[in-house]
PDB file of C-alpha atoms in Angstrom:
ATOM      1  CA  UNK A   1       8.787   2.259 -13.017  1.00  0.00           C
ATOM      2  CA  UNK A   2       7.899  -1.253 -13.321  1.00  0.00           C
ATOM      3  CA  UNK A   3      11.070  -2.416 -14.278  1.00  0.00           C
ATOM      4  CA  UNK A   4      13.043  -0.573 -11.040  1.00  0.00           C
ATOM      5  CA  UNK A   5      13.827  -2.289  -7.935  1.00  0.00           C
ATOM      6  CA  UNK A   6      11.279  -0.733  -5.101  1.00  0.00           C
ATOM      7  CA  UNK A   7      14.336  -0.949  -2.626  1.00  0.00           C
ATOM      8  CA  UNK A   8      16.216   1.226  -4.760  1.00  0.00           C
ATOM      9  CA  UNK A   9      14.071   3.757  -5.159  1.00  0.00           C
ATOM     10  CA  UNK A  10      13.239   3.845  -1.784  1.00  0.00           C
ATOM     11  CA  UNK A  11      17.165   4.311  -1.139  1.00  0.00           C
ATOM     12  CA  UNK A  12      17.411   7.224  -3.572  1.00  0.00           C
ATOM     13  CA  UNK A  13      14.204   8.576  -2.416  1.00  0.00           C
ATOM     14  CA  UNK A  14      15.367   8.457   1.125  1.00  0.00           C
ATOM     15  CA  UNK A  15      18.834   9.796  -0.360  1.00  0.00           C
ATOM     16  CA  UNK A  16      17.405  12.835  -1.759  1.00  0.00           C
ATOM     17  CA  UNK A  17      15.349  13.425   1.149  1.00  0.00           C
ATOM     18  CA  UNK A  18      18.614  13.861   3.508  1.00  0.00           C
ATOM     19  CA  UNK A  19      19.974  15.645   0.888  1.00  0.00           C
ATOM     20  CA  UNK A  20      17.625  18.350   1.292  1.00  0.00           C
ATOM     21  CA  UNK A  21      17.229  18.371   4.830  1.00  0.00           C
ATOM     22  CA  UNK A  22      20.411  18.332   6.306  1.00  0.00           C
ATOM     23  CA  UNK A  23      21.383  21.242   4.721  1.00  0.00           C
ATOM     24  CA  UNK A  24      18.214  23.046   5.218  1.00  0.00           C
ATOM     25  CA  UNK A  25      18.258  22.364   8.487  1.00  0.00           C
ATOM     26  CA  UNK A  26      20.336  25.343   9.819  1.00  0.00           C
ATOM     27  CA  UNK A  27      18.989  27.570   7.362  1.00  0.00           C
ATOM     28  CA  UNK A  28      15.122  26.651   9.890  1.00  0.00           C
ATOM     29  CA  UNK A  29      16.842  27.476  12.797  1.00  0.00           C
ATOM     30  CA  UNK A  30      16.179  23.310  13.204  1.00  0.00           C
ATOM     31  CA  UNK A  31      18.790  21.379  15.502  1.00  0.00           C
ATOM     32  CA  UNK A  32      19.992  18.250  14.195  1.00  0.00           C
ATOM     33  CA  UNK A  33      21.152  17.002  17.561  1.00  0.00           C
ATOM     34  CA  UNK A  34      17.446  17.667  19.327  1.00  0.00           C
ATOM     35  CA  UNK A  35      15.986  14.936  17.492  1.00  0.00           C
ATOM     36  CA  UNK A  36      12.417  14.628  18.321  1.00  0.00           C
ATOM     37  CA  UNK A  37      12.402  17.606  20.320  1.00  0.00           C
ATOM     38  CA  UNK A  38      12.936  19.862  17.245  1.00  0.00           C
ATOM     39  CA  UNK A  39       9.635  21.023  16.335  1.00  0.00           C
ATOM     40  CA  UNK A  40      11.027  22.854  12.844  1.00  0.00           C
ATOM     41  CA  UNK A  41      13.032  19.588  12.346  1.00  0.00           C
ATOM     42  CA  UNK A  42       9.935  17.550  12.549  1.00  0.00           C
ATOM     43  CA  UNK A  43       8.053  19.836  10.291  1.00  0.00           C
ATOM     44  CA  UNK A  44      10.426  19.841   7.543  1.00  0.00           C
ATOM     45  CA  UNK A  45      10.676  16.008   7.217  1.00  0.00           C
ATOM     46  CA  UNK A  46       6.526  16.321   7.398  1.00  0.00           C
ATOM     47  CA  UNK A  47       6.593  18.354   4.335  1.00  0.00           C
ATOM     48  CA  UNK A  48       8.872  16.157   2.267  1.00  0.00           C
ATOM     49  CA  UNK A  49       6.978  12.896   3.404  1.00  0.00           C
ATOM     50  CA  UNK A  50       4.398  14.925   2.137  1.00  0.00           C
ATOM     51  CA  UNK A  51       5.940  15.023  -0.908  1.00  0.00           C
ATOM     52  CA  UNK A  52       6.999  11.071  -1.187  1.00  0.00           C
ATOM     53  CA  UNK A  53       3.686  10.142  -0.193  1.00  0.00           C
ATOM     54  CA  UNK A  54       1.305  12.036  -1.924  1.00  0.00           C
ATOM     55  CA  UNK A  55       3.143  12.202  -5.537  1.00  0.00           C
ATOM     56  CA  UNK A  56       3.208   8.566  -5.497  1.00  0.00           C
ATOM     57  CA  UNK A  57      -0.512   8.347  -4.533  1.00  0.00           C
ATOM     58  CA  UNK A  58      -1.439  10.061  -7.736  1.00  0.00           C
ATOM     59  CA  UNK A  59       0.667   8.049  -9.806  1.00  0.00           C
ATOM     60  CA  UNK A  60      -0.993   5.187  -8.587  1.00  0.00           C
ATOM     61  CA  UNK A  61      -4.123   7.090  -9.364  1.00  0.00           C
ATOM     62  CA  UNK A  62      -3.324   7.719 -12.680  1.00  0.00           C
ATOM     63  CA  UNK A  63      -1.884   3.792 -13.404  1.00  0.00           C
ATOM     64  CA  UNK A  64      -5.330   2.889 -11.668  1.00  0.00           C
ATOM     65  CA  UNK A  65      -7.716   4.876 -14.529  1.00  0.00           C
ATOM     66  CA  UNK A  66      -6.319   1.636 -17.366  1.00  0.00           C
ATOM     67  CA  UNK A  67      -8.063  -1.070 -15.026  1.00  0.00           C
ATOM     68  CA  UNK A  68     -11.302  -1.545 -14.683  1.00  0.00           C
ATOM     69  CA  UNK A  69     -13.199  -0.601 -11.029  1.00  0.00           C
ATOM     70  CA  UNK A  70     -13.712  -4.908 -10.589  1.00  0.00           C
ATOM     71  CA  UNK A  71      -9.964  -5.190 -10.602  1.00  0.00           C
ATOM     72  CA  UNK A  72      -9.075  -2.423  -8.759  1.00  0.00           C
ATOM     73  CA  UNK A  73     -11.791  -3.542  -6.091  1.00  0.00           C
ATOM     74  CA  UNK A  74     -10.352  -7.066  -6.093  1.00  0.00           C
ATOM     75  CA  UNK A  75      -6.957  -5.997  -5.524  1.00  0.00           C
ATOM     76  CA  UNK A  76      -7.907  -3.820  -2.883  1.00  0.00           C
ATOM     77  CA  UNK A  77      -9.662  -7.004  -1.522  1.00  0.00           C
ATOM     78  CA  UNK A  78      -6.734  -9.363  -1.604  1.00  0.00           C
ATOM     79  CA  UNK A  79      -4.377  -7.024  -0.113  1.00  0.00           C
ATOM     80  CA  UNK A  80      -4.756  -7.778   3.353  1.00  0.00           C
ATOM     81  CA  UNK A  81      -5.117 -11.152   2.610  1.00  0.00           C
ATOM     82  CA  UNK A  82      -1.788 -11.104   1.572  1.00  0.00           C
ATOM     83  CA  UNK A  83      -0.405  -8.967   3.963  1.00  0.00           C
ATOM     84  CA  UNK A  84      -2.315 -11.343   6.937  1.00  0.00           C
ATOM     85  CA  UNK A  85      -1.259 -14.725   5.209  1.00  0.00           C
ATOM     86  CA  UNK A  86       2.615 -12.798   5.360  1.00  0.00           C
ATOM     87  CA  UNK A  87       2.240 -12.326   9.086  1.00  0.00           C
ATOM     88  CA  UNK A  88       0.549 -16.023  10.323  1.00  0.00           C
ATOM     89  CA  UNK A  89       2.963 -17.898   7.971  1.00  0.00           C
ATOM     90  CA  UNK A  90       6.103 -16.029   7.590  1.00  0.00           C
ATOM     91  CA  UNK A  91       6.541 -14.123  10.465  1.00  0.00           C
ATOM     92  CA  UNK A  92       4.607 -16.133  13.427  1.00  0.00           C
ATOM     93  CA  UNK A  93       2.628 -13.704  14.537  1.00  0.00           C
ATOM     94  CA  UNK A  94      -0.619 -14.488  16.365  1.00  0.00           C
ATOM     95  CA  UNK A  95      -3.893 -13.875  15.032  1.00  0.00           C
ATOM     96  CA  UNK A  96      -7.056 -12.651  17.720  1.00  0.00           C
ATOM     97  CA  UNK A  97     -10.226 -14.706  16.649  1.00  0.00           C
ATOM     98  CA  UNK A  98     -11.904 -11.101  15.729  1.00  0.00           C
ATOM     99  CA  UNK A  99      -8.855 -10.741  12.780  1.00  0.00           C
ATOM    100  CA  UNK A 100      -9.062 -14.083  11.494  1.00  0.00           C
ATOM    101  CA  UNK A 101     -13.291 -13.521  11.427  1.00  0.00           C
ATOM    102  CA  UNK A 102     -12.455 -10.023   9.464  1.00  0.00           C
ATOM    103  CA  UNK A 103     -10.097 -11.795   6.825  1.00  0.00           C
ATOM    104  CA  UNK A 104     -12.553 -14.409   6.953  1.00  0.00           C
ATOM    105  CA  UNK A 105     -15.164 -12.093   5.592  1.00  0.00           C
ATOM    106  CA  UNK A 106     -12.403 -10.401   3.448  1.00  0.00           C
ATOM    107  CA  UNK A 107     -11.996 -13.937   1.405  1.00  0.00           C
ATOM    108  CA  UNK A 108     -15.887 -14.805   1.201  1.00  0.00           C
ATOM    109  CA  UNK A 109     -16.427 -11.750  -0.108  1.00  0.00           C
ATOM    110  CA  UNK A 110     -13.510 -11.671  -2.854  1.00  0.00           C
ATOM    111  CA  UNK A 111     -15.015 -15.585  -3.723  1.00  0.00           C
ATOM    112  CA  UNK A 112     -19.210 -14.126  -3.710  1.00  0.00           C
ATOM    113  CA  UNK A 113     -18.101 -11.796  -6.001  1.00  0.00           C
ATOM    114  CA  UNK A 114     -15.748 -13.777  -8.395  1.00  0.00           C
ATOM    115  CA  UNK A 115     -18.498 -16.523  -9.036  1.00  0.00           C
ATOM    116  CA  UNK A 116     -21.346 -13.923  -9.044  1.00  0.00           C
ATOM    117  CA  UNK A 117     -18.681 -12.421 -12.010  1.00  0.00           C
ATOM    118  CA  UNK A 118     -18.059 -15.618 -13.751  1.00  0.00           C
ATOM    119  CA  UNK A 119     -21.727 -16.616 -13.838  1.00  0.00           C
ATOM    120  CA  UNK A 120     -22.794 -13.355 -15.088  1.00  0.00           C
ATOM    121  CA  UNK A 121     -20.319 -13.395 -17.773  1.00  0.00           C
ATOM    122  CA  UNK A 122     -20.813 -16.990 -18.981  1.00  0.00           C
ATOM    123  CA  UNK A 123     -22.449 -17.035 -22.343  1.00  0.00           C
ATOM    124  CA  UNK A 124     -26.138 -18.504 -22.279  1.00  0.00           C
ATOM    125  CA  UNK A 125     -26.540 -21.396 -24.767  1.00  0.00           C
ATOM    126  CA  UNK A 126     -30.327 -21.553 -26.588  1.00  0.00           C
ATOM    127  CA  UNK A 127     -31.465 -24.920 -26.911  1.00  0.00           C
ATOM    128  CA  UNK A 128     -33.863 -26.241 -29.850  1.00  0.00           C
TER     129      UNK A 128
END
């Protein structure tokens, strides 16, 4: 799926959900005009959401099996840092001090992990 644009895939998923949900809603006794007030329609939309969430998560888990746990861990730590940088610089949000502290701790943990990992992977040179 790496060759496909994610926005196109999201559009296809939403169109597929709409094609399934709209014709099936009257069969379930749901009133489309009621919107969020109709619990049957929300239940059916929830079932579709689980399908569009759980399946990609399992596929993601399958893809991550080919990576080392250290690589997956670094990726999981870098995700909030990238989100923070985008929110702060691109979207102009103003972080609270506790958020700055939390992201700083995450960044320090990444640096410490990588410094420790590089030091352990360096070959030792025997001196005579």
